[in-house]
Short mmCIF file of C-alpha atoms in Angstrom, two decimals:
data_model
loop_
_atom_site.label_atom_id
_atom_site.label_comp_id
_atom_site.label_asym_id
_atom_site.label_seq_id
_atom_site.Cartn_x
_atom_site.Cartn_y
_atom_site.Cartn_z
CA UNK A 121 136.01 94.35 108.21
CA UNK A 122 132.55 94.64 108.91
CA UNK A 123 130.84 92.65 105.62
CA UNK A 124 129.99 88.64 105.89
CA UNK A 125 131.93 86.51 103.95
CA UNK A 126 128.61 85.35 102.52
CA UNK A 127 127.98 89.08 101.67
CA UNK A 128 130.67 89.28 100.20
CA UNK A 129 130.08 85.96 97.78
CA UNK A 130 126.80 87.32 96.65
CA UNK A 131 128.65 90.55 96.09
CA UNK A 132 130.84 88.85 93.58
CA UNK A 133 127.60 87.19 91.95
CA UNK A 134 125.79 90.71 91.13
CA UNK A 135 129.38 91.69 89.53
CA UNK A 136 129.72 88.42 87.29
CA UNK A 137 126.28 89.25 86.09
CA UNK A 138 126.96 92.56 84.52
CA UNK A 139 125.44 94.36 88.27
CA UNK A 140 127.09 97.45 90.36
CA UNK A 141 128.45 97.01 93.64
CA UNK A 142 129.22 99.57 96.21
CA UNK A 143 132.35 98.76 97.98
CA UNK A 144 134.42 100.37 100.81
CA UNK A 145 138.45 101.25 100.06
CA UNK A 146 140.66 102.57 102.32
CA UNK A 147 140.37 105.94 100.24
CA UNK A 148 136.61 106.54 99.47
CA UNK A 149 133.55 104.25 98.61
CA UNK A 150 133.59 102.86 94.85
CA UNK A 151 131.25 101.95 92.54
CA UNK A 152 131.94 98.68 91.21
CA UNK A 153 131.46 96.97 87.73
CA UNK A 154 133.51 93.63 86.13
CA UNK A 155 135.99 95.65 84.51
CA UNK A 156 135.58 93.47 81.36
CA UNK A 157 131.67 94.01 80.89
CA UNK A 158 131.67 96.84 78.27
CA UNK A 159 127.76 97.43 79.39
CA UNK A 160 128.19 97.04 82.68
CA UNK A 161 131.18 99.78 82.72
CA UNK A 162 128.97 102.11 80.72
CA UNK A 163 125.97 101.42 83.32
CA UNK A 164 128.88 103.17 86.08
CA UNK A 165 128.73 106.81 84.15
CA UNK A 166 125.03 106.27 83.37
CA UNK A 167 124.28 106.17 87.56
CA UNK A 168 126.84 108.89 88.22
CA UNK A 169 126.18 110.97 85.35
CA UNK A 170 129.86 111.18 84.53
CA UNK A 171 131.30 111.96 81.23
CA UNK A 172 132.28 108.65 78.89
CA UNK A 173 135.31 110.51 77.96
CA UNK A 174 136.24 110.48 82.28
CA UNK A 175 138.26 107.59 82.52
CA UNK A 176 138.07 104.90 85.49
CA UNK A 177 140.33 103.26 87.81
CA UNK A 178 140.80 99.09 87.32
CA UNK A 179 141.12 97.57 90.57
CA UNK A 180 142.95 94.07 91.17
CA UNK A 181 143.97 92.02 94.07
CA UNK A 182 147.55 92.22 94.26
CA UNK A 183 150.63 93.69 92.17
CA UNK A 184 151.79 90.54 90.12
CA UNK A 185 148.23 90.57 88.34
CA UNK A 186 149.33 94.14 86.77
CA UNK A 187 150.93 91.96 83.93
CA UNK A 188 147.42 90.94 82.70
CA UNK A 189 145.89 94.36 82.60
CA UNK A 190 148.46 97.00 81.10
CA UNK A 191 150.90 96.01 78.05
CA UNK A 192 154.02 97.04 79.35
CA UNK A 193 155.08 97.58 82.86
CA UNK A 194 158.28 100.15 82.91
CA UNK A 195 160.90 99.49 85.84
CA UNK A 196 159.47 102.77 87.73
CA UNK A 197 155.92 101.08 87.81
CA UNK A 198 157.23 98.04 88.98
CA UNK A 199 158.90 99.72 91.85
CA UNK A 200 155.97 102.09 93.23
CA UNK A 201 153.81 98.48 92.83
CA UNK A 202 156.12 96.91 95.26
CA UNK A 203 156.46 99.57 97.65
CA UNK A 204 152.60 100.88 98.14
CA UNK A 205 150.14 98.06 97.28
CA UNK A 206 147.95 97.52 98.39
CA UNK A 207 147.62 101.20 99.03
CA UNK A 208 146.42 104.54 97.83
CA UNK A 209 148.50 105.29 95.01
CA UNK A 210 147.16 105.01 90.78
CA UNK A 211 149.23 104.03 88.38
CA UNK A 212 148.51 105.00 84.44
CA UNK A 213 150.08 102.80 82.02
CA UNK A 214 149.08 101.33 78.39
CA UNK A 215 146.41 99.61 78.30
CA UNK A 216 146.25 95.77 77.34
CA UNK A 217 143.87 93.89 75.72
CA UNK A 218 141.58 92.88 78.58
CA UNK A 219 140.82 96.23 79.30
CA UNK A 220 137.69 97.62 76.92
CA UNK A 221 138.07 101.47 75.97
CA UNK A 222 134.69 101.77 77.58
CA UNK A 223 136.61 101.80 81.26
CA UNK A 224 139.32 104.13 79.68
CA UNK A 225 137.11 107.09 78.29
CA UNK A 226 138.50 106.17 74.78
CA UNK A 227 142.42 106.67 76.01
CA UNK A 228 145.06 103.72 75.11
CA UNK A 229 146.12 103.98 78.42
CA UNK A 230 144.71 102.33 81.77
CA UNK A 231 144.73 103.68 85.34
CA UNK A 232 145.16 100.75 87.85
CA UNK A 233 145.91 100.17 91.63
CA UNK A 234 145.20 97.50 94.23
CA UNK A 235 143.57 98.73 97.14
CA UNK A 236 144.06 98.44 100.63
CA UNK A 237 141.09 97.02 102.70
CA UNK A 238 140.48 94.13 103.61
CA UNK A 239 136.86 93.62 102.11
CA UNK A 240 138.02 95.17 98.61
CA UNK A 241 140.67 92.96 98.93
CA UNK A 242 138.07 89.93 99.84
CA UNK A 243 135.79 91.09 96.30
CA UNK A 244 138.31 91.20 94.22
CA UNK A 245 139.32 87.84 95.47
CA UNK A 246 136.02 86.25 95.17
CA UNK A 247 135.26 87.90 92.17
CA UNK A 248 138.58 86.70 90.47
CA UNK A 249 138.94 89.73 88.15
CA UNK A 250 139.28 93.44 87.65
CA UNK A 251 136.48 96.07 88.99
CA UNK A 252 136.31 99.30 87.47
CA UNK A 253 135.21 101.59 90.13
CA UNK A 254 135.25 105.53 90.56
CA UNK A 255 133.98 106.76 93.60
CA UNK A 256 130.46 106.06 94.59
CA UNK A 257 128.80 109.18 93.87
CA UNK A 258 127.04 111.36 91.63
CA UNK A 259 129.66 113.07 89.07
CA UNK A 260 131.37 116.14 90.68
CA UNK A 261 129.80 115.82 94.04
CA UNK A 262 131.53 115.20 97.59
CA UNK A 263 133.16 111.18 97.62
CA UNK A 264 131.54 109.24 99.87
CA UNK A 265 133.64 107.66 103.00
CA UNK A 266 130.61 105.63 104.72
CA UNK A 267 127.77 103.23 103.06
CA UNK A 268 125.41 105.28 104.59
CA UNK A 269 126.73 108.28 102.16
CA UNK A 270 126.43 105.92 99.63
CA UNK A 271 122.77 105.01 100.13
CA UNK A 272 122.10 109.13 100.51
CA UNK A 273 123.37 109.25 96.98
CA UNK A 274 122.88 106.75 94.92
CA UNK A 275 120.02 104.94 96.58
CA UNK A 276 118.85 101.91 94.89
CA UNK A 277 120.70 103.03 91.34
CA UNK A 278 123.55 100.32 93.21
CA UNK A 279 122.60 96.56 93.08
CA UNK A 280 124.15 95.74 95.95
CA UNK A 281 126.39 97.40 98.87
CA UNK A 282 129.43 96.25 100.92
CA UNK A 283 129.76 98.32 104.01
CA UNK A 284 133.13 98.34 105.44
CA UNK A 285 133.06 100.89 108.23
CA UNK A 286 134.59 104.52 107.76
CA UNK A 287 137.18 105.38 105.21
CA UNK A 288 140.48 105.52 107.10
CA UNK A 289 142.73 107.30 104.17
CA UNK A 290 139.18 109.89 103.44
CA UNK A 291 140.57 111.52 100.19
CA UNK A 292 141.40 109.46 96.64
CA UNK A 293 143.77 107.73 95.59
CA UNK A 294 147.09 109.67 93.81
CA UNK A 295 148.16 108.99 90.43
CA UNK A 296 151.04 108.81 88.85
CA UNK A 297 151.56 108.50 85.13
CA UNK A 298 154.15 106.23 84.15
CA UNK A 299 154.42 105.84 80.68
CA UNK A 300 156.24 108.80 79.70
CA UNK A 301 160.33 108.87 80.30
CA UNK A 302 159.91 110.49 83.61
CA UNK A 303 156.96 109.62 86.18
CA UNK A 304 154.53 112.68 86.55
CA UNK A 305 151.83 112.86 89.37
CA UNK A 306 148.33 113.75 87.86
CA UNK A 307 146.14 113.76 90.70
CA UNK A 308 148.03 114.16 94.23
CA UNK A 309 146.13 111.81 97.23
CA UNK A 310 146.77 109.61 99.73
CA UNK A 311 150.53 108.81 98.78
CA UNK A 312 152.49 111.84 99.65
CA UNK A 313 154.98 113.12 97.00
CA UNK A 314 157.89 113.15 99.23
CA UNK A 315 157.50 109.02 99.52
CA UNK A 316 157.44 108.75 96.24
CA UNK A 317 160.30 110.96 95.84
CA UNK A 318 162.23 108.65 98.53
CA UNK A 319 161.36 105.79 96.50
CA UNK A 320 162.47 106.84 93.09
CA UNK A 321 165.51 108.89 94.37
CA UNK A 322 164.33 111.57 92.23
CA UNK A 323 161.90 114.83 92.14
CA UNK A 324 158.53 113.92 90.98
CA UNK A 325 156.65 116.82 89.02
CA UNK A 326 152.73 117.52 89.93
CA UNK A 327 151.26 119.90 87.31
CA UNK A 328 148.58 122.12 87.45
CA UNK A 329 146.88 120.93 84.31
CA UNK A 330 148.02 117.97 82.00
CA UNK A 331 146.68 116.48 78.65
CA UNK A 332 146.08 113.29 80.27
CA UNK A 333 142.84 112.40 81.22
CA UNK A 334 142.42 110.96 84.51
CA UNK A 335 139.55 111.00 87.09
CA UNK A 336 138.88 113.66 89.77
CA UNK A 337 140.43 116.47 87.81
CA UNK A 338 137.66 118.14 86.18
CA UNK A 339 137.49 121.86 87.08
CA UNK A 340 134.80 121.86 89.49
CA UNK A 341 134.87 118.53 91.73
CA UNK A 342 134.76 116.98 95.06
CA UNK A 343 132.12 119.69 95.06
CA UNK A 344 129.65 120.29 98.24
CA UNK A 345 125.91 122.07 97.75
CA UNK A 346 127.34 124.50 99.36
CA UNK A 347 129.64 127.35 97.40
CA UNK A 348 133.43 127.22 98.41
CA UNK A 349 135.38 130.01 99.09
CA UNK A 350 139.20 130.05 99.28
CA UNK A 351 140.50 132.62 101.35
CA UNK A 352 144.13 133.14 102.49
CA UNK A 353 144.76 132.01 106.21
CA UNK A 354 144.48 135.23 107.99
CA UNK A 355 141.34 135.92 106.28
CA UNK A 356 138.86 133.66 106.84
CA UNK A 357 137.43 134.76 110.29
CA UNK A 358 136.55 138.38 108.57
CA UNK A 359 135.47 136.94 105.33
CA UNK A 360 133.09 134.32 107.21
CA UNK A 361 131.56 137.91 109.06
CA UNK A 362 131.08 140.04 106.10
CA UNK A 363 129.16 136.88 103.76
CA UNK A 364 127.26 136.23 107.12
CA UNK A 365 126.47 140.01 107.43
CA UNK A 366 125.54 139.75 103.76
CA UNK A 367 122.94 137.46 104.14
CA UNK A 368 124.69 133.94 103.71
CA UNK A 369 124.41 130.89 105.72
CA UNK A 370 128.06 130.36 106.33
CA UNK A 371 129.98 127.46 107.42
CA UNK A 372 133.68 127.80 108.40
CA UNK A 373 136.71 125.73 108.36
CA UNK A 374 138.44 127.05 111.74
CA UNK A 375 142.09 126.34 111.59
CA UNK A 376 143.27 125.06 115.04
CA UNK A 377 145.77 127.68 116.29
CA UNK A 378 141.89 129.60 115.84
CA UNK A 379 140.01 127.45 118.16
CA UNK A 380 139.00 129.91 120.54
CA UNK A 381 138.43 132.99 118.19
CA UNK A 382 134.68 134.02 118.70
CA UNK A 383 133.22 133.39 114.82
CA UNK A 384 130.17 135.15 113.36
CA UNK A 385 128.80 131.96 111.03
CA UNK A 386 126.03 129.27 110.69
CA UNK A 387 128.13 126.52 111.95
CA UNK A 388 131.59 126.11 112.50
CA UNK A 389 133.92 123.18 111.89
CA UNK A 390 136.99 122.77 113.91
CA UNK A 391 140.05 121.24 112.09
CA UNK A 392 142.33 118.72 113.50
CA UNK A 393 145.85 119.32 113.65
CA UNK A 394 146.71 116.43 112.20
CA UNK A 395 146.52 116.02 108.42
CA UNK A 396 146.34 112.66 108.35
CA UNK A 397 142.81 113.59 110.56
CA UNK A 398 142.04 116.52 108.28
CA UNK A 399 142.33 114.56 105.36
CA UNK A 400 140.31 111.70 106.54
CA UNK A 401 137.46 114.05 107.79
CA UNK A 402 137.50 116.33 105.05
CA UNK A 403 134.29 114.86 103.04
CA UNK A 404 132.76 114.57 105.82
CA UNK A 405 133.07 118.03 106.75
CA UNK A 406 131.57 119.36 103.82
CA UNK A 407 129.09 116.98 104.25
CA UNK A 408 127.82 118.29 108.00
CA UNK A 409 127.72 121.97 106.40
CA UNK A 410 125.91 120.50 103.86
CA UNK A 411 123.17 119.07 106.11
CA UNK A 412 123.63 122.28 108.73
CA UNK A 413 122.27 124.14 105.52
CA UNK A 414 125.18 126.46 104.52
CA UNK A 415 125.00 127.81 101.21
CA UNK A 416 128.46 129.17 101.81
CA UNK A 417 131.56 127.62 103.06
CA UNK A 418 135.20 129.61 104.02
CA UNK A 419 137.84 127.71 104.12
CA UNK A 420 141.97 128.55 103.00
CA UNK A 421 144.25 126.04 101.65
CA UNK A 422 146.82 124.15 103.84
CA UNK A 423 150.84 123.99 103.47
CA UNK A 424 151.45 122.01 99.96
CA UNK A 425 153.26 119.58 101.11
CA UNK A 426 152.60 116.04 102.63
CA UNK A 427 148.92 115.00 102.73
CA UNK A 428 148.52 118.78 102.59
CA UNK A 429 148.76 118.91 98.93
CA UNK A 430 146.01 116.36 98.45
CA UNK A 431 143.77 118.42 100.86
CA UNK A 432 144.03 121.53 98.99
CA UNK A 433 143.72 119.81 95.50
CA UNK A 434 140.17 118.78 96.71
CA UNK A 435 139.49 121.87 98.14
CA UNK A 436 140.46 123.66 94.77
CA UNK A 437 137.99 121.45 92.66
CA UNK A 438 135.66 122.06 95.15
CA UNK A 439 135.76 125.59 95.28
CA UNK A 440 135.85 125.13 91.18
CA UNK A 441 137.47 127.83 88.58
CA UNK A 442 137.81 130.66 91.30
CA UNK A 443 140.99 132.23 93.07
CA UNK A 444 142.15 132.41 96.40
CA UNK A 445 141.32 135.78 98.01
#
Protein backbone atom coordinates (compact mmCIF):
# COMPACT_ATOMS: atom_id res chain seq x y z
CA UNK A 1 0.00 0.00 0.00
CA UNK A 2 1.89 2.75 -1.18
CA UNK A 3 -0.89 5.89 -0.85
CA UNK A 4 -0.99 8.16 2.58
CA UNK A 5 -3.81 7.79 4.58
CA UNK A 6 -4.17 11.54 4.17
CA UNK A 7 -4.13 10.85 0.35
CA UNK A 8 -6.39 8.79 0.63
CA UNK A 9 -8.96 11.24 2.76
CA UNK A 10 -8.66 13.89 0.16
CA UNK A 11 -9.28 11.13 -2.33
CA UNK A 12 -12.64 10.52 -0.78
CA UNK A 13 -13.30 14.45 -0.78
CA UNK A 14 -12.85 14.87 -4.77
CA UNK A 15 -15.42 11.74 -4.95
CA UNK A 16 -18.13 13.31 -2.51
CA UNK A 17 -17.92 16.33 -4.70
CA UNK A 18 -19.07 14.83 -7.91
CA UNK A 19 -14.79 14.48 -8.99
CA UNK A 20 -12.92 11.27 -10.67
CA UNK A 21 -10.43 9.40 -8.91
CA UNK A 22 -7.91 7.04 -10.26
CA UNK A 23 -7.48 4.14 -8.03
CA UNK A 24 -5.31 0.94 -8.02
CA UNK A 25 -7.25 -2.76 -7.73
CA UNK A 26 -5.72 -5.82 -7.58
CA UNK A 27 -6.99 -6.35 -11.31
CA UNK A 28 -6.31 -3.07 -13.27
CA UNK A 29 -6.42 0.75 -12.43
CA UNK A 30 -10.14 2.25 -12.21
CA UNK A 31 -11.61 5.26 -12.79
CA UNK A 32 -13.61 6.29 -9.97
CA UNK A 33 -16.94 8.29 -9.56
CA UNK A 34 -19.67 8.22 -6.33
CA UNK A 35 -21.69 5.65 -7.80
CA UNK A 36 -24.81 7.69 -6.85
CA UNK A 37 -23.81 11.05 -8.73
CA UNK A 38 -25.77 10.62 -12.02
CA UNK A 39 -23.30 13.54 -13.50
CA UNK A 40 -20.47 12.46 -12.09
CA UNK A 41 -21.01 8.73 -13.59
CA UNK A 42 -21.72 10.28 -16.97
CA UNK A 43 -18.40 12.52 -16.58
CA UNK A 44 -16.56 8.55 -16.46
CA UNK A 45 -17.70 7.74 -20.34
CA UNK A 46 -17.24 11.43 -21.26
CA UNK A 47 -13.12 11.03 -20.24
CA UNK A 48 -12.95 7.54 -21.69
CA UNK A 49 -15.04 8.04 -24.59
CA UNK A 50 -17.03 4.93 -23.82
CA UNK A 51 -20.46 4.21 -24.98
CA UNK A 52 -23.50 5.26 -22.33
CA UNK A 53 -25.09 2.09 -23.29
CA UNK A 54 -21.43 0.16 -21.76
CA UNK A 55 -22.37 -0.54 -18.42
CA UNK A 56 -20.00 -0.08 -15.22
CA UNK A 57 -18.90 -2.03 -12.36
CA UNK A 58 -20.20 -0.67 -8.58
CA UNK A 59 -17.55 -1.19 -6.19
CA UNK A 60 -18.19 -1.58 -2.27
CA UNK A 61 -16.20 -2.43 0.72
CA UNK A 62 -17.23 -5.72 1.74
CA UNK A 63 -19.98 -8.47 0.83
CA UNK A 64 -22.79 -7.72 3.48
CA UNK A 65 -23.20 -4.12 1.81
CA UNK A 66 -24.45 -6.09 -1.51
CA UNK A 67 -27.98 -5.91 0.18
CA UNK A 68 -28.08 -2.09 -0.36
CA UNK A 69 -27.08 -2.07 -3.98
CA UNK A 70 -28.93 -4.99 -5.96
CA UNK A 71 -32.75 -5.95 -5.13
CA UNK A 72 -32.46 -9.45 -4.69
CA UNK A 73 -29.48 -11.50 -3.86
CA UNK A 74 -30.13 -15.35 -5.14
CA UNK A 75 -28.43 -18.16 -2.88
CA UNK A 76 -25.66 -18.69 -5.78
CA UNK A 77 -24.64 -14.91 -5.37
CA UNK A 78 -24.50 -15.17 -1.87
CA UNK A 79 -22.15 -18.06 -2.05
CA UNK A 80 -19.48 -16.76 -4.75
CA UNK A 81 -19.69 -13.33 -2.29
CA UNK A 82 -18.49 -15.38 0.55
CA UNK A 83 -15.97 -17.35 -1.08
CA UNK A 84 -13.97 -14.59 -3.37
CA UNK A 85 -14.38 -11.09 -1.85
CA UNK A 86 -12.68 -9.23 -1.76
CA UNK A 87 -11.38 -10.56 -5.02
CA UNK A 88 -11.53 -10.50 -8.76
CA UNK A 89 -14.73 -11.91 -9.56
CA UNK A 90 -18.23 -9.51 -10.91
CA UNK A 91 -21.32 -10.33 -10.03
CA UNK A 92 -24.56 -9.05 -12.24
CA UNK A 93 -27.69 -8.94 -10.43
CA UNK A 94 -30.94 -6.54 -10.43
CA UNK A 95 -30.38 -3.48 -9.76
CA UNK A 96 -31.84 -1.58 -6.61
CA UNK A 97 -32.82 1.69 -6.13
CA UNK A 98 -29.55 3.36 -5.16
CA UNK A 99 -28.08 2.52 -8.23
CA UNK A 100 -28.98 5.35 -11.16
CA UNK A 101 -29.36 3.74 -14.79
CA UNK A 102 -26.65 6.19 -15.69
CA UNK A 103 -23.91 3.52 -14.07
CA UNK A 104 -25.93 0.63 -15.75
CA UNK A 105 -25.97 1.77 -19.53
CA UNK A 106 -29.84 1.82 -19.23
CA UNK A 107 -29.98 -2.15 -18.07
CA UNK A 108 -32.20 -3.09 -14.81
CA UNK A 109 -29.46 -4.98 -13.78
CA UNK A 110 -26.15 -3.95 -11.80
CA UNK A 111 -22.63 -5.44 -12.02
CA UNK A 112 -20.94 -5.31 -8.52
CA UNK A 113 -17.80 -6.72 -6.70
CA UNK A 114 -15.58 -5.72 -3.79
CA UNK A 115 -12.13 -5.52 -4.62
CA UNK A 116 -9.12 -6.74 -3.22
CA UNK A 117 -6.42 -4.11 -2.32
CA UNK A 118 -5.83 -2.66 0.36
CA UNK A 119 -6.06 1.12 -0.77
CA UNK A 120 -9.44 0.40 -2.77
CA UNK A 121 -10.41 -1.15 0.16
CA UNK A 122 -9.17 2.10 2.32
CA UNK A 123 -11.47 4.57 -0.45
CA UNK A 124 -14.24 2.84 -0.31
CA UNK A 125 -13.98 2.95 3.39
CA UNK A 126 -13.37 6.57 3.69
CA UNK A 127 -15.62 7.37 1.11
CA UNK A 128 -18.53 5.35 2.79
CA UNK A 129 -20.30 4.44 -0.48
CA UNK A 130 -20.28 2.81 -3.87
CA UNK A 131 -17.65 3.89 -6.77
CA UNK A 132 -18.47 3.17 -10.18
CA UNK A 133 -15.26 2.54 -11.86
CA UNK A 134 -14.24 0.84 -15.29
CA UNK A 135 -10.79 0.68 -15.97
CA UNK A 136 -8.77 3.81 -16.18
CA UNK A 137 -8.36 4.22 -19.74
CA UNK A 138 -9.47 5.50 -22.91
CA UNK A 139 -12.46 3.18 -24.33
CA UNK A 140 -11.06 0.04 -26.10
CA UNK A 141 -7.46 0.69 -25.38
CA UNK A 142 -4.89 -1.52 -23.27
CA UNK A 143 -6.08 -1.38 -19.10
CA UNK A 144 -3.75 0.23 -17.24
CA UNK A 145 -1.83 -1.81 -14.26
CA UNK A 146 0.47 1.22 -12.92
CA UNK A 147 -0.47 5.09 -12.13
CA UNK A 148 2.08 5.97 -14.31
CA UNK A 149 -0.12 4.26 -17.28
CA UNK A 150 -2.74 6.10 -15.94
CA UNK A 151 -1.17 9.56 -16.17
CA UNK A 152 0.08 8.43 -20.00
CA UNK A 153 -3.60 8.17 -20.69
CA UNK A 154 -5.74 10.13 -19.16
CA UNK A 155 -3.51 12.94 -17.98
CA UNK A 156 -5.16 15.60 -16.09
CA UNK A 157 -8.91 14.45 -17.50
CA UNK A 158 -8.59 12.52 -13.61
CA UNK A 159 -9.00 14.88 -10.55
CA UNK A 160 -7.02 13.09 -8.51
CA UNK A 161 -4.81 9.70 -8.47
CA UNK A 162 -4.16 6.94 -5.88
CA UNK A 163 -1.08 5.03 -6.78
CA UNK A 164 -0.92 1.68 -5.31
CA UNK A 165 2.09 0.01 -6.86
CA UNK A 166 1.72 -2.64 -9.78
CA UNK A 167 -1.39 -4.61 -10.44
CA UNK A 168 -0.75 -8.06 -8.97
CA UNK A 169 -3.95 -9.98 -10.68
CA UNK A 170 -2.98 -7.68 -14.37
CA UNK A 171 -6.20 -8.72 -16.29
CA UNK A 172 -10.10 -7.70 -15.16
CA UNK A 173 -12.17 -8.84 -13.13
CA UNK A 174 -14.64 -12.08 -14.31
CA UNK A 175 -18.25 -11.87 -14.29
CA UNK A 176 -20.74 -13.92 -13.64
CA UNK A 177 -24.40 -13.30 -14.23
CA UNK A 178 -26.57 -14.43 -11.62
CA UNK A 179 -29.93 -13.62 -12.15
CA UNK A 180 -30.99 -16.13 -14.51
CA UNK A 181 -31.83 -19.92 -13.09
CA UNK A 182 -28.37 -21.04 -13.77
CA UNK A 183 -25.11 -18.78 -13.21
CA UNK A 184 -23.43 -17.93 -16.67
CA UNK A 185 -19.86 -16.36 -16.91
CA UNK A 186 -19.91 -13.23 -19.26
CA UNK A 187 -16.52 -12.05 -19.18
CA UNK A 188 -13.85 -14.78 -17.95
CA UNK A 189 -10.80 -12.96 -15.59
CA UNK A 190 -9.07 -13.30 -12.70
CA UNK A 191 -11.38 -16.06 -11.03
CA UNK A 192 -10.76 -19.21 -12.90
CA UNK A 193 -13.86 -21.22 -14.00
CA UNK A 194 -12.79 -24.37 -12.46
CA UNK A 195 -13.06 -22.47 -8.77
CA UNK A 196 -16.12 -21.47 -9.46
CA UNK A 197 -17.11 -24.75 -10.65
CA UNK A 198 -15.68 -26.24 -7.19
CA UNK A 199 -17.72 -23.82 -5.45
CA UNK A 200 -21.08 -24.32 -6.99
CA UNK A 201 -20.61 -28.15 -7.51
CA UNK A 202 -21.75 -27.61 -10.91
CA UNK A 203 -20.46 -26.73 -14.67
CA UNK A 204 -20.52 -23.09 -15.25
CA UNK A 205 -21.20 -22.07 -19.04
CA UNK A 206 -18.90 -19.13 -20.68
CA UNK A 207 -20.43 -18.09 -24.03
CA UNK A 208 -19.02 -16.65 -26.87
CA UNK A 209 -21.53 -13.86 -27.21
CA UNK A 210 -24.53 -13.10 -24.82
CA UNK A 211 -27.41 -10.46 -24.84
CA UNK A 212 -26.22 -9.09 -21.69
CA UNK A 213 -24.37 -6.13 -21.67
CA UNK A 214 -21.42 -6.05 -19.58
CA UNK A 215 -18.04 -4.21 -19.82
CA UNK A 216 -14.90 -5.36 -21.69
CA UNK A 217 -16.79 -7.33 -24.29
CA UNK A 218 -17.06 -5.12 -27.14
CA UNK A 219 -15.57 -6.67 -30.31
CA UNK A 220 -12.41 -4.92 -30.51
CA UNK A 221 -10.91 -4.25 -26.85
CA UNK A 222 -8.04 -4.41 -24.54
CA UNK A 223 -6.70 -3.15 -27.85
CA UNK A 224 -2.81 -2.04 -28.30
CA UNK A 225 -1.68 0.68 -31.25
CA UNK A 226 -0.28 -1.95 -32.53
CA UNK A 227 -2.43 -4.59 -34.92
CA UNK A 228 -2.82 -8.15 -33.30
CA UNK A 229 -2.41 -11.14 -35.01
CA UNK A 230 -3.55 -14.58 -33.75
CA UNK A 231 -1.67 -17.27 -35.08
CA UNK A 232 -1.79 -20.98 -34.06
CA UNK A 233 1.26 -22.05 -31.80
CA UNK A 234 3.52 -23.54 -34.31
CA UNK A 235 3.13 -20.59 -36.43
CA UNK A 236 4.14 -17.66 -35.02
CA UNK A 237 8.00 -17.74 -35.51
CA UNK A 238 7.31 -17.93 -39.55
CA UNK A 239 4.45 -15.58 -39.50
CA UNK A 240 6.59 -12.93 -37.37
CA UNK A 241 9.40 -13.48 -40.60
CA UNK A 242 7.18 -13.13 -43.50
CA UNK A 243 5.16 -9.58 -41.92
CA UNK A 244 8.82 -8.52 -41.00
CA UNK A 245 9.99 -9.40 -44.59
CA UNK A 246 6.88 -7.52 -45.68
CA UNK A 247 7.75 -4.43 -44.34
CA UNK A 248 6.19 -4.47 -40.71
CA UNK A 249 7.64 -3.54 -37.48
CA UNK A 250 6.86 -6.71 -35.66
CA UNK A 251 6.73 -7.54 -32.11
CA UNK A 252 6.42 -11.19 -30.95
CA UNK A 253 5.00 -13.03 -28.11
CA UNK A 254 7.74 -15.96 -27.80
CA UNK A 255 6.23 -18.85 -26.03
CA UNK A 256 8.80 -20.29 -23.52
CA UNK A 257 9.52 -23.85 -24.74
CA UNK A 258 10.75 -21.07 -27.86
CA UNK A 259 13.20 -19.17 -25.87
CA UNK A 260 16.15 -19.87 -27.75
CA UNK A 261 14.67 -19.97 -31.38
CA UNK A 262 16.60 -17.20 -33.38
CA UNK A 263 13.42 -14.65 -34.36
CA UNK A 264 13.40 -12.28 -37.34
CA UNK A 265 11.20 -9.21 -35.55
CA UNK A 266 11.41 -5.62 -34.10
CA UNK A 267 11.40 -6.72 -30.59
CA UNK A 268 10.65 -9.75 -28.94
CA UNK A 269 8.81 -10.49 -25.72
CA UNK A 270 9.55 -13.56 -23.80
CA UNK A 271 6.56 -15.18 -21.93
CA UNK A 272 6.67 -16.56 -18.52
CA UNK A 273 5.69 -19.94 -17.90
CA UNK A 274 3.58 -19.17 -15.41
CA UNK A 275 0.09 -17.88 -16.15
CA UNK A 276 -0.46 -16.37 -13.19
CA UNK A 277 2.96 -14.20 -14.55
CA UNK A 278 1.59 -14.08 -18.09
CA UNK A 279 -1.53 -12.80 -17.04
CA UNK A 280 -0.21 -10.20 -14.78
CA UNK A 281 2.32 -8.95 -17.47
CA UNK A 282 0.14 -9.17 -20.29
CA UNK A 283 -0.85 -5.23 -20.55
CA UNK A 284 2.19 -4.49 -20.00
CA UNK A 285 3.52 -6.37 -22.77
CA UNK A 286 1.54 -4.82 -25.28
CA UNK A 287 2.41 -1.80 -23.81
CA UNK A 288 6.52 -2.17 -24.35
CA UNK A 289 5.68 -3.12 -28.16
CA UNK A 290 3.72 -0.28 -28.13
CA UNK A 291 6.50 2.11 -27.09
CA UNK A 292 9.30 -0.24 -29.10
CA UNK A 293 7.10 1.06 -32.13
CA UNK A 294 5.55 -2.16 -33.57
CA UNK A 295 2.77 -1.67 -35.77
CA UNK A 296 2.35 -5.42 -35.72
CA UNK A 297 2.19 -7.87 -32.97
CA UNK A 298 2.13 -12.11 -33.33
CA UNK A 299 1.01 -13.71 -30.73
CA UNK A 300 -1.32 -17.39 -30.47
CA UNK A 301 -3.76 -18.06 -27.84
CA UNK A 302 -2.93 -20.15 -24.69
CA UNK A 303 -4.68 -23.53 -23.36
CA UNK A 304 -8.46 -22.38 -22.35
CA UNK A 305 -8.42 -23.31 -19.24
CA UNK A 306 -7.36 -21.74 -15.83
CA UNK A 307 -6.17 -18.11 -16.05
CA UNK A 308 -5.54 -19.21 -19.64
CA UNK A 309 -8.99 -18.52 -20.70
CA UNK A 310 -8.89 -14.97 -19.41
CA UNK A 311 -5.56 -14.43 -21.32
CA UNK A 312 -6.87 -15.40 -24.57
CA UNK A 313 -10.27 -13.54 -24.10
CA UNK A 314 -8.09 -10.32 -23.97
CA UNK A 315 -6.04 -11.31 -26.58
CA UNK A 316 -9.19 -11.99 -28.84
CA UNK A 317 -10.65 -8.40 -28.22
CA UNK A 318 -7.45 -7.23 -28.82
CA UNK A 319 -6.78 -8.74 -31.95
CA UNK A 320 -10.68 -7.58 -32.65
CA UNK A 321 -13.21 -9.39 -35.30
CA UNK A 322 -10.35 -11.51 -36.99
CA UNK A 323 -9.56 -15.40 -36.89
CA UNK A 324 -6.85 -17.36 -35.74
CA UNK A 325 -4.52 -18.38 -38.61
Amino acid sequence: MTASSSEIEEAAGVLREGGLVALPTETVYGLGANAENPAAVTRIFEVKGRPPSHPLIVHIAAADQLDDWVAEVPPAARLLAGRFWPGPLTLVLRRGERVPLEATGGLETVAVRVPDHPVALALLSAFGGGVTAPSANRFGQVSPTTADDVLAALGDAVDFVLDGGRCEVGVESTIVDVTGEQPVILRPGGVTREDIEAVLGHPVAVPSTSGVRVPGQHPSHYAPRARVVLVEPERVLAEAELAQEDGHQVGVFLLPHLANAPVKAHAVVALPESPVAYARGLYGFLRELDQQGCDLIVASLPPEEGLGLAIANRLRRAAGPRTVT
